[in-house]
Amino acid sequence: MYYPDEVIEEIRSKTNIVDIIGERIGLKQKGREYWCNCPFHNEKTPSFHVMPDRQMYHCFGCHAGGNVYTFLMQYENYSFQEAVEYLAERAGVTLPKTGSGREDAAKRDRKYKLYEVNKTAAAYYHYVLTKTKQGELGREYFQENRKLSPETVGKFALGYTGQGNNALYHYLKGKGFDDQTMMDAGLIQFSEKYGVTDTFWNRVIIPIVDKNSKVIAFGGRVLGDALPKYINTKETDIYNKRDNLFALNLARRSRRNGFILCEGYMDVISMHQAGFDNAVASLGTAFTEEQANLLRRFTDIAYLAYDSDGAGTQATLKAIRILRDYGISQRVIDMKPYKDPDEFIKALGSDAFEERIKNSQPGRMFEIDVMTRGVNMDDPDEKTKVMHNAGRIIAGIDDAAERINYIESICRKYNFDVQAMKTITSKYFGTVKDAEAYKQREEDMRREKKERTDNSIVEHEAMLLTLFVTDPNLIEKLKPDIREEDFTEGVYRLIIHELYQQMESAGKVNPAAIFDRFDDVEDQKMISRIINRAPKYESEEMKSKMITDVVRKIKLSSIEAEMKQATDSQRLMQLMNDLKKYKNYTFI
């Protein structure tokens, strides 16, 4: 959908970016600005700041930046249209019904149909389970086998397919959905042998919803001995299993501390029924970095309640490392002698599980505990090896006091010598820190390399744009000298075009509006750096010298490039005169 610029600006003017960002991440006011840890990269010192006067945000660490629209697009994964529609509804702005880009409209329409067909399918499955005779098998499974209450069945909108293999297809067909939409949603399949069949049949159904409570997929468990036992919706235009967490829409509203990470849907459902409504689970895959990034938007601590078997232990170790990389504290819940939270709660109840949460292990202690399993601590060589491996783990702790506390704790638990562990840890501390610093330097170098071009003139172009934003009066003064065509092709030329247009139409610059012209996140970062850096000069004389230098280099570069292409002798003569003029140019 195409929305006129004046509508986009009206919505922005009626929206406070501090409110939008503050509702999603904690902001602390410092003077006229607001600060917090950046939600788009891992950091311990706040470098993300929000400027209410400009209605913009910028991170000095990863350079993410933009306006209220770009924030929702980056943070909530909204499209631009979705961000506009969300903010319009919030601000009470009525959007125009006409005017659409065909490609965007088709894409939005396709997604809308997928949400609608999934929502309708979920309602159908739930009706079959709760209101029909054929739903008795599903009710028996949930109520007798899984001990789920009717309230829990309703809370998660659990369902049952029935035993027919195309009942859903005919139901959705009757509701007006076309075959392609059903197939795109992963609800039906087609083969020459069987024709059209439902993807899920003779299965209990667990709807998968996103953080905004929209049905995006389904998980199905077969009733009987058929294989596979579990199947899930394949990835679609609205469903990516790496980017979502089961029950996050419910857990994000919990008042309990942190989130509990489980392996399976039924673990989560059982835990919610038992009062642990902060439980979530991965979606048929190991815990991912994308899920960690999603999780840290809502919490800074995760309790791991994975299966207690070997595979669960390895999954726990992997999740610990990912969570640590994203700045989320990790604690591991011991469920032995039971395999998973569902079994534990059924056997011992909620109070016992609450006690296990209180006694959960920090992630690093769990790593060391796993490392000692099966090791003969009476063997000096094996014990020394464990001490060195433990030292490497503890060396990753920045805080000196915390590091000492860990050393003392593991020495008490495993009968290690405290002084020896301090020596070992201090040996690895520098190595670990150097490795982290090296990794950070490598990332910085890659980013800088990407940002640089062979033509160093872009730095002068960027500086002039910064000067234009910080002092819009310069635009009118320099516009006779600096043409849009003097800028190299690309983002910078588009930015100066926007600035010139804004001054011409409104008599002022609106930096926040520039972001709306760019879809690429890297372009938005580039714009944010230009807008938010502060030119350094101690006097007006130094400012004039800076402007002189920038204008002179931009003009000379532009004129020399044009001279190489000029074939007309009269034009060439004019360019030579211009070259002489700008070699002696001085801004006053």
mmCIF file of N, CA and C in Angstrom, residues 143-239:
data_model
loop_
_atom_site.group_PDB
_atom_site.id
_atom_site.type_symbol
_atom_site.label_atom_id
_atom_site.label_comp_id
_atom_site.label_asym_id
_atom_site.label_seq_id
_atom_site.Cartn_x
_atom_site.Cartn_y
_atom_site.Cartn_z
ATOM 1 N N GLN A 143 -6.917 -34.940 28.133
ATOM 2 C CA GLN A 143 -7.422 -34.935 29.508
ATOM 3 C C GLN A 143 -6.952 -36.136 30.322
ATOM 4 N N GLU A 144 -6.955 -37.332 29.705
ATOM 5 C CA GLU A 144 -6.561 -38.530 30.449
ATOM 6 C C GLU A 144 -5.055 -38.749 30.425
ATOM 7 N N ASN A 145 -4.458 -38.693 29.242
ATOM 8 C CA ASN A 145 -3.015 -38.954 29.135
ATOM 9 C C ASN A 145 -2.165 -37.788 29.638
ATOM 10 N N ARG A 146 -2.567 -36.573 29.230
ATOM 11 C CA ARG A 146 -1.749 -35.398 29.567
ATOM 12 C C ARG A 146 -2.254 -34.625 30.781
ATOM 13 N N LYS A 147 -3.432 -34.986 31.275
ATOM 14 C CA LYS A 147 -3.992 -34.370 32.478
ATOM 15 C C LYS A 147 -4.186 -32.855 32.327
ATOM 16 N N LEU A 148 -4.619 -32.448 31.156
ATOM 17 C CA LEU A 148 -4.834 -31.031 30.919
ATOM 18 C C LEU A 148 -6.286 -30.660 31.217
ATOM 19 N N SER A 149 -6.469 -29.532 31.851
ATOM 20 C CA SER A 149 -7.814 -29.061 32.188
ATOM 21 C C SER A 149 -8.475 -28.427 30.969
ATOM 22 N N PRO A 150 -9.788 -28.325 30.970
ATOM 23 C CA PRO A 150 -10.486 -27.631 29.872
ATOM 24 C C PRO A 150 -9.989 -26.186 29.707
ATOM 25 N N GLU A 151 -9.642 -25.547 30.834
ATOM 26 C CA GLU A 151 -9.144 -24.169 30.771
ATOM 27 C C GLU A 151 -7.835 -24.101 29.999
ATOM 28 N N THR A 152 -6.953 -25.077 30.233
ATOM 29 C CA THR A 152 -5.670 -25.092 29.525
ATOM 30 C C THR A 152 -5.869 -25.400 28.050
ATOM 31 N N VAL A 153 -6.774 -26.325 27.759
ATOM 32 C CA VAL A 153 -7.093 -26.635 26.360
ATOM 33 C C VAL A 153 -7.572 -25.384 25.639
ATOM 34 N N GLY A 154 -8.397 -24.598 26.327
ATOM 35 C CA GLY A 154 -8.888 -23.365 25.725
ATOM 36 C C GLY A 154 -7.818 -22.303 25.622
ATOM 37 N N LYS A 155 -6.965 -22.194 26.636
ATOM 38 C CA LYS A 155 -5.906 -21.175 26.650
ATOM 39 C C LYS A 155 -4.970 -21.333 25.462
ATOM 40 N N PHE A 156 -4.648 -22.564 25.115
ATOM 41 C CA PHE A 156 -3.736 -22.824 24.000
ATOM 42 C C PHE A 156 -4.473 -23.179 22.708
ATOM 43 N N ALA A 157 -5.819 -23.111 22.744
ATOM 44 C CA ALA A 157 -6.640 -23.408 21.567
ATOM 45 C C ALA A 157 -6.265 -24.746 20.945
ATOM 46 N N LEU A 158 -6.049 -25.769 21.794
ATOM 47 C CA LEU A 158 -5.655 -27.093 21.314
ATOM 48 C C LEU A 158 -6.776 -27.698 20.479
ATOM 49 N N GLY A 159 -6.407 -28.587 19.574
ATOM 50 C CA GLY A 159 -7.404 -29.120 18.666
ATOM 51 C C GLY A 159 -7.181 -30.575 18.301
ATOM 52 N N TYR A 160 -8.072 -31.062 17.426
ATOM 53 C CA TYR A 160 -7.976 -32.427 16.900
ATOM 54 C C TYR A 160 -8.483 -32.400 15.465
ATOM 55 N N THR A 161 -7.855 -33.163 14.619
ATOM 56 C CA THR A 161 -8.183 -33.116 13.191
ATOM 57 C C THR A 161 -9.389 -33.956 12.807
ATOM 58 N N GLY A 162 -9.704 -34.962 13.619
ATOM 59 C CA GLY A 162 -10.611 -36.007 13.161
ATOM 60 C C GLY A 162 -9.787 -37.046 12.411
ATOM 61 N N GLN A 163 -10.432 -38.131 11.976
ATOM 62 C CA GLN A 163 -9.683 -39.216 11.342
ATOM 63 C C GLN A 163 -9.729 -39.173 9.817
ATOM 64 N N GLY A 164 -10.577 -38.308 9.263
ATOM 65 C CA GLY A 164 -10.619 -38.179 7.811
ATOM 66 C C GLY A 164 -9.401 -37.439 7.291
ATOM 67 N N ASN A 165 -8.987 -37.743 6.057
ATOM 68 C CA ASN A 165 -7.743 -37.151 5.557
ATOM 69 C C ASN A 165 -7.944 -35.920 4.682
ATOM 70 N N ASN A 166 -9.188 -35.441 4.541
ATOM 71 C CA ASN A 166 -9.374 -34.194 3.792
ATOM 72 C C ASN A 166 -10.553 -33.368 4.320
ATOM 73 N N ALA A 167 -10.889 -33.585 5.591
ATOM 74 C CA ALA A 167 -12.025 -32.857 6.185
ATOM 75 C C ALA A 167 -11.732 -31.362 6.273
ATOM 76 N N LEU A 168 -10.508 -31.008 6.681
ATOM 77 C CA LEU A 168 -10.155 -29.592 6.778
ATOM 78 C C LEU A 168 -10.213 -28.939 5.403
ATOM 79 N N TYR A 169 -9.719 -29.642 4.399
ATOM 80 C CA TYR A 169 -9.719 -29.091 3.037
ATOM 81 C C TYR A 169 -11.123 -28.686 2.608
ATOM 82 N N HIS A 170 -12.068 -29.568 2.805
ATOM 83 C CA HIS A 170 -13.442 -29.274 2.389
ATOM 84 C C HIS A 170 -14.050 -28.151 3.233
ATOM 85 N N TYR A 171 -13.674 -28.110 4.517
ATOM 86 C CA TYR A 171 -14.193 -27.043 5.382
ATOM 87 C C TYR A 171 -13.670 -25.681 4.917
ATOM 88 N N LEU A 172 -12.347 -25.601 4.683
ATOM 89 C CA LEU A 172 -11.760 -24.328 4.255
ATOM 90 C C LEU A 172 -12.251 -23.923 2.870
ATOM 91 N N LYS A 173 -12.457 -24.922 2.016
ATOM 92 C CA LYS A 173 -12.988 -24.646 0.682
ATOM 93 C C LYS A 173 -14.366 -23.997 0.800
ATOM 94 N N GLY A 174 -15.152 -24.514 1.749
ATOM 95 C CA GLY A 174 -16.475 -23.944 1.969
ATOM 96 C C GLY A 174 -16.433 -22.533 2.534
ATOM 97 N N LYS A 175 -15.320 -22.194 3.153
ATOM 98 C CA LYS A 175 -15.155 -20.853 3.709
ATOM 99 C C LYS A 175 -14.578 -19.871 2.685
ATOM 100 N N GLY A 176 -14.324 -20.360 1.471
ATOM 101 C CA GLY A 176 -13.876 -19.473 0.406
ATOM 102 C C GLY A 176 -12.381 -19.403 0.185
ATOM 103 N N PHE A 177 -11.599 -20.236 0.873
ATOM 104 C CA PHE A 177 -10.144 -20.216 0.677
ATOM 105 C C PHE A 177 -9.778 -21.047 -0.548
ATOM 106 N N ASP A 178 -8.822 -20.548 -1.334
ATOM 107 C CA ASP A 178 -8.419 -21.262 -2.541
ATOM 108 C C ASP A 178 -7.317 -22.274 -2.234
ATOM 109 N N ASP A 179 -7.121 -23.214 -3.141
ATOM 110 C CA ASP A 179 -6.154 -24.294 -2.939
ATOM 111 C C ASP A 179 -4.736 -23.756 -2.724
ATOM 112 N N GLN A 180 -4.365 -22.728 -3.488
ATOM 113 C CA GLN A 180 -3.002 -22.219 -3.400
ATOM 114 C C GLN A 180 -2.717 -21.641 -2.018
ATOM 115 N N THR A 181 -3.664 -20.925 -1.449
ATOM 116 C CA THR A 181 -3.483 -20.364 -0.105
ATOM 117 C C THR A 181 -3.330 -21.474 0.922
ATOM 118 N N MET A 182 -4.158 -22.501 0.819
ATOM 119 C CA MET A 182 -4.068 -23.630 1.761
ATOM 120 C C MET A 182 -2.724 -24.341 1.625
ATOM 121 N N MET A 183 -2.261 -24.477 0.376
ATOM 122 C CA MET A 183 -0.983 -25.148 0.140
ATOM 123 C C MET A 183 0.179 -24.287 0.636
ATOM 124 N N ASP A 184 0.102 -22.965 0.387
ATOM 125 C CA ASP A 184 1.150 -22.056 0.850
ATOM 126 C C ASP A 184 1.256 -22.046 2.373
ATOM 127 N N ALA A 185 0.133 -22.251 3.047
ATOM 128 C CA ALA A 185 0.113 -22.282 4.504
ATOM 129 C C ALA A 185 0.567 -23.629 5.058
ATOM 130 N N GLY A 186 0.733 -24.611 4.179
ATOM 131 C CA GLY A 186 1.170 -25.932 4.627
ATOM 132 C C GLY A 186 0.053 -26.769 5.214
ATOM 133 N N LEU A 187 -1.192 -26.439 4.898
ATOM 134 C CA LEU A 187 -2.337 -27.154 5.474
ATOM 135 C C LEU A 187 -2.796 -28.330 4.621
ATOM 136 N N ILE A 188 -2.483 -28.297 3.320
ATOM 137 C CA ILE A 188 -2.869 -29.399 2.440
ATOM 138 C C ILE A 188 -1.677 -29.828 1.597
ATOM 139 N N GLN A 189 -1.779 -31.036 1.038
ATOM 140 C CA GLN A 189 -0.754 -31.571 0.145
ATOM 141 C C GLN A 189 -1.441 -32.159 -1.079
ATOM 142 N N PHE A 190 -0.686 -32.257 -2.151
ATOM 143 C CA PHE A 190 -1.257 -32.831 -3.370
ATOM 144 C C PHE A 190 -0.320 -33.894 -3.922
ATOM 145 N N SER A 191 -0.869 -35.025 -4.307
ATOM 146 C CA SER A 191 -0.100 -36.074 -4.980
ATOM 147 C C SER A 191 -0.986 -36.703 -6.050
ATOM 148 N N GLU A 192 -0.349 -37.263 -7.074
ATOM 149 C CA GLU A 192 -1.116 -37.893 -8.154
ATOM 150 C C GLU A 192 -1.861 -39.120 -7.652
ATOM 151 N N LYS A 193 -1.279 -39.779 -6.656
ATOM 152 C CA LYS A 193 -1.883 -41.010 -6.159
ATOM 153 C C LYS A 193 -3.121 -40.741 -5.296
ATOM 154 N N TYR A 194 -3.008 -39.753 -4.390
ATOM 155 C CA TYR A 194 -4.088 -39.518 -3.430
ATOM 156 C C TYR A 194 -4.883 -38.232 -3.692
ATOM 157 N N GLY A 195 -4.393 -37.415 -4.612
ATOM 158 C CA GLY A 195 -5.061 -36.139 -4.848
ATOM 159 C C GLY A 195 -4.775 -35.172 -3.715
ATOM 160 N N VAL A 196 -5.770 -34.369 -3.329
ATOM 161 C CA VAL A 196 -5.601 -33.396 -2.242
ATOM 162 C C VAL A 196 -5.900 -34.060 -0.907
ATOM 163 N N THR A 197 -4.974 -33.932 0.037
ATOM 164 C CA THR A 197 -5.186 -34.456 1.393
ATOM 165 C C THR A 197 -4.737 -33.402 2.405
ATOM 166 N N ASP A 198 -5.300 -33.470 3.591
ATOM 167 C CA ASP A 198 -4.855 -32.594 4.679
ATOM 168 C C ASP A 198 -3.447 -32.984 5.110
ATOM 169 N N THR A 199 -2.643 -32.008 5.441
ATOM 170 C CA THR A 199 -1.305 -32.308 5.985
ATOM 171 C C THR A 199 -1.429 -33.000 7.331
ATOM 172 N N PHE A 200 -2.373 -32.544 8.154
ATOM 173 C CA PHE A 200 -2.586 -33.119 9.486
ATOM 174 C C PHE A 200 -3.908 -33.880 9.489
ATOM 175 N N TRP A 201 -3.870 -35.158 9.857
ATOM 176 C CA TRP A 201 -5.098 -35.908 10.079
ATOM 177 C C TRP A 201 -4.804 -37.028 11.080
ATOM 178 N N ASN A 202 -5.833 -37.372 11.841
ATOM 179 C CA ASN A 202 -5.709 -38.290 12.972
ATOM 180 C C ASN A 202 -4.599 -37.827 13.920
ATOM 181 N N ARG A 203 -4.568 -36.539 14.179
ATOM 182 C CA ARG A 203 -3.561 -35.973 15.082
ATOM 183 C C ARG A 203 -4.199 -34.933 16.000
ATOM 184 N N VAL A 204 -3.677 -34.879 17.217
ATOM 185 C CA VAL A 204 -4.017 -33.738 18.064
ATOM 186 C C VAL A 204 -3.180 -32.564 17.579
ATOM 187 N N ILE A 205 -3.725 -31.374 17.697
ATOM 188 C CA ILE A 205 -3.125 -30.193 17.091
ATOM 189 C C ILE A 205 -2.766 -29.150 18.152
ATOM 190 N N ILE A 206 -1.569 -28.599 18.006
ATOM 191 C CA ILE A 206 -1.126 -27.493 18.848
ATOM 192 C C ILE A 206 -0.861 -26.293 17.942
ATOM 193 N N PRO A 207 -1.684 -25.277 17.984
ATOM 194 C CA PRO A 207 -1.422 -24.085 17.168
ATOM 195 C C PRO A 207 -0.154 -23.368 17.640
ATOM 196 N N ILE A 208 0.619 -22.884 16.705
ATOM 197 C CA ILE A 208 1.810 -22.098 17.006
ATOM 198 C C ILE A 208 1.502 -20.658 16.642
ATOM 199 N N VAL A 209 1.638 -19.768 17.611
ATOM 200 C CA VAL A 209 1.323 -18.362 17.371
ATOM 201 C C VAL A 209 2.572 -17.525 17.572
ATOM 202 N N ASP A 210 2.613 -16.370 16.936
ATOM 203 C CA ASP A 210 3.775 -15.498 17.091
ATOM 204 C C ASP A 210 3.611 -14.624 18.326
ATOM 205 N N LYS A 211 4.569 -13.753 18.560
ATOM 206 C CA LYS A 211 4.554 -12.934 19.778
ATOM 207 C C LYS A 211 3.365 -11.993 19.828
ATOM 208 N N ASN A 212 2.746 -11.751 18.663
ATOM 209 C CA ASN A 212 1.571 -10.882 18.606
ATOM 210 C C ASN A 212 0.269 -11.665 18.575
ATOM 211 N N SER A 213 0.358 -12.965 18.900
ATOM 212 C CA SER A 213 -0.808 -13.863 19.025
ATOM 213 C C SER A 213 -1.494 -14.180 17.712
ATOM 214 N N LYS A 214 -0.777 -14.113 16.590
ATOM 215 C CA LYS A 214 -1.311 -14.539 15.301
ATOM 216 C C LYS A 214 -0.902 -15.986 15.044
ATOM 217 N N VAL A 215 -1.850 -16.811 14.593
ATOM 218 C CA VAL A 215 -1.543 -18.218 14.301
ATOM 219 C C VAL A 215 -0.680 -18.280 13.043
ATOM 220 N N ILE A 216 0.515 -18.864 13.175
ATOM 221 C CA ILE A 216 1.442 -18.897 12.039
ATOM 222 C C ILE A 216 1.765 -20.315 11.582
ATOM 223 N N ALA A 217 1.450 -21.326 12.410
ATOM 224 C CA ALA A 217 1.793 -22.709 12.047
ATOM 225 C C ALA A 217 1.092 -23.664 13.011
ATOM 226 N N PHE A 218 1.354 -24.973 12.804
ATOM 227 C CA PHE A 218 0.749 -25.990 13.657
ATOM 228 C C PHE A 218 1.744 -27.111 13.933
ATOM 229 N N GLY A 219 1.593 -27.709 15.109
ATOM 230 C CA GLY A 219 2.300 -28.943 15.428
ATOM 231 C C GLY A 219 1.266 -30.032 15.635
ATOM 232 N N GLY A 220 1.538 -31.225 15.123
ATOM 233 C CA GLY A 220 0.561 -32.305 15.245
ATOM 234 C C GLY A 220 1.189 -33.592 15.754
ATOM 235 N N ARG A 221 0.556 -34.226 16.759
ATOM 236 C CA ARG A 221 1.014 -35.512 17.273
ATOM 237 C C ARG A 221 0.005 -36.584 16.882
ATOM 238 N N VAL A 222 0.513 -37.654 16.271
ATOM 239 C CA VAL A 222 -0.366 -38.715 15.800
ATOM 240 C C VAL A 222 -0.963 -39.470 16.979
ATOM 241 N N LEU A 223 -2.201 -39.922 16.812
ATOM 242 C CA LEU A 223 -2.832 -40.793 17.798
ATOM 243 C C LEU A 223 -2.774 -42.211 17.256
ATOM 244 N N GLY A 224 -1.992 -43.032 17.882
ATOM 245 C CA GLY A 224 -1.763 -44.382 17.382
ATOM 246 C C GLY A 224 -0.285 -44.611 17.127
ATOM 247 N N ASP A 225 0.017 -45.615 16.328
ATOM 248 C CA ASP A 225 1.406 -46.013 16.106
ATOM 249 C C ASP A 225 1.985 -45.517 14.786
ATOM 250 N N ALA A 226 1.243 -44.710 14.055
ATOM 251 C CA ALA A 226 1.731 -44.241 12.757
ATOM 252 C C ALA A 226 2.972 -43.359 12.920
ATOM 253 N N LEU A 227 3.747 -43.275 11.859
ATOM 254 C CA LEU A 227 4.945 -42.441 11.846
ATOM 255 C C LEU A 227 4.835 -41.421 10.713
ATOM 256 N N PRO A 228 5.426 -40.247 10.859
ATOM 257 C CA PRO A 228 6.176 -39.811 12.036
ATOM 258 C C PRO A 228 5.242 -39.449 13.192
ATOM 259 N N LYS A 229 5.790 -39.547 14.383
ATOM 260 C CA LYS A 229 4.992 -39.296 15.575
ATOM 261 C C LYS A 229 4.571 -37.831 15.652
ATOM 262 N N TYR A 230 5.519 -36.941 15.347
ATOM 263 C CA TYR A 230 5.243 -35.502 15.367
ATOM 264 C C TYR A 230 5.519 -34.913 13.986
ATOM 265 N N ILE A 231 4.671 -34.020 13.546
ATOM 266 C CA ILE A 231 4.978 -33.237 12.346
ATOM 267 C C ILE A 231 4.643 -31.775 12.629
ATOM 268 N N ASN A 232 5.349 -30.888 11.945
ATOM 269 C CA ASN A 232 5.126 -29.455 12.099
ATOM 270 C C ASN A 232 4.953 -28.828 10.726
ATOM 271 N N THR A 233 4.298 -27.699 10.705
ATOM 272 C CA THR A 233 4.177 -26.933 9.464
ATOM 273 C C THR A 233 5.565 -26.582 8.940
ATOM 274 N N LYS A 234 5.752 -26.774 7.642
ATOM 275 C CA LYS A 234 7.011 -26.335 7.039
ATOM 276 C C LYS A 234 7.023 -24.816 6.982
ATOM 277 N N GLU A 235 8.216 -24.241 6.811
ATOM 278 C CA GLU A 235 8.343 -22.794 6.831
ATOM 279 C C GLU A 235 7.567 -22.149 5.681
ATOM 280 N N THR A 236 6.932 -21.037 5.993
ATOM 281 C CA THR A 236 6.100 -20.318 5.027
ATOM 282 C C THR A 236 6.481 -18.842 5.031
ATOM 283 N N ASP A 237 5.718 -18.037 4.311
ATOM 284 C CA ASP A 237 5.980 -16.591 4.270
ATOM 285 C C ASP A 237 5.777 -15.932 5.627
ATOM 286 N N ILE A 238 5.025 -16.572 6.516
ATOM 287 C CA ILE A 238 4.774 -15.963 7.832
ATOM 288 C C ILE A 238 5.370 -16.788 8.974
ATOM 289 N N TYR A 239 6.039 -17.902 8.650
ATOM 290 C CA TYR A 239 6.554 -18.772 9.710
ATOM 291 C C TYR A 239 7.992 -19.190 9.436
#
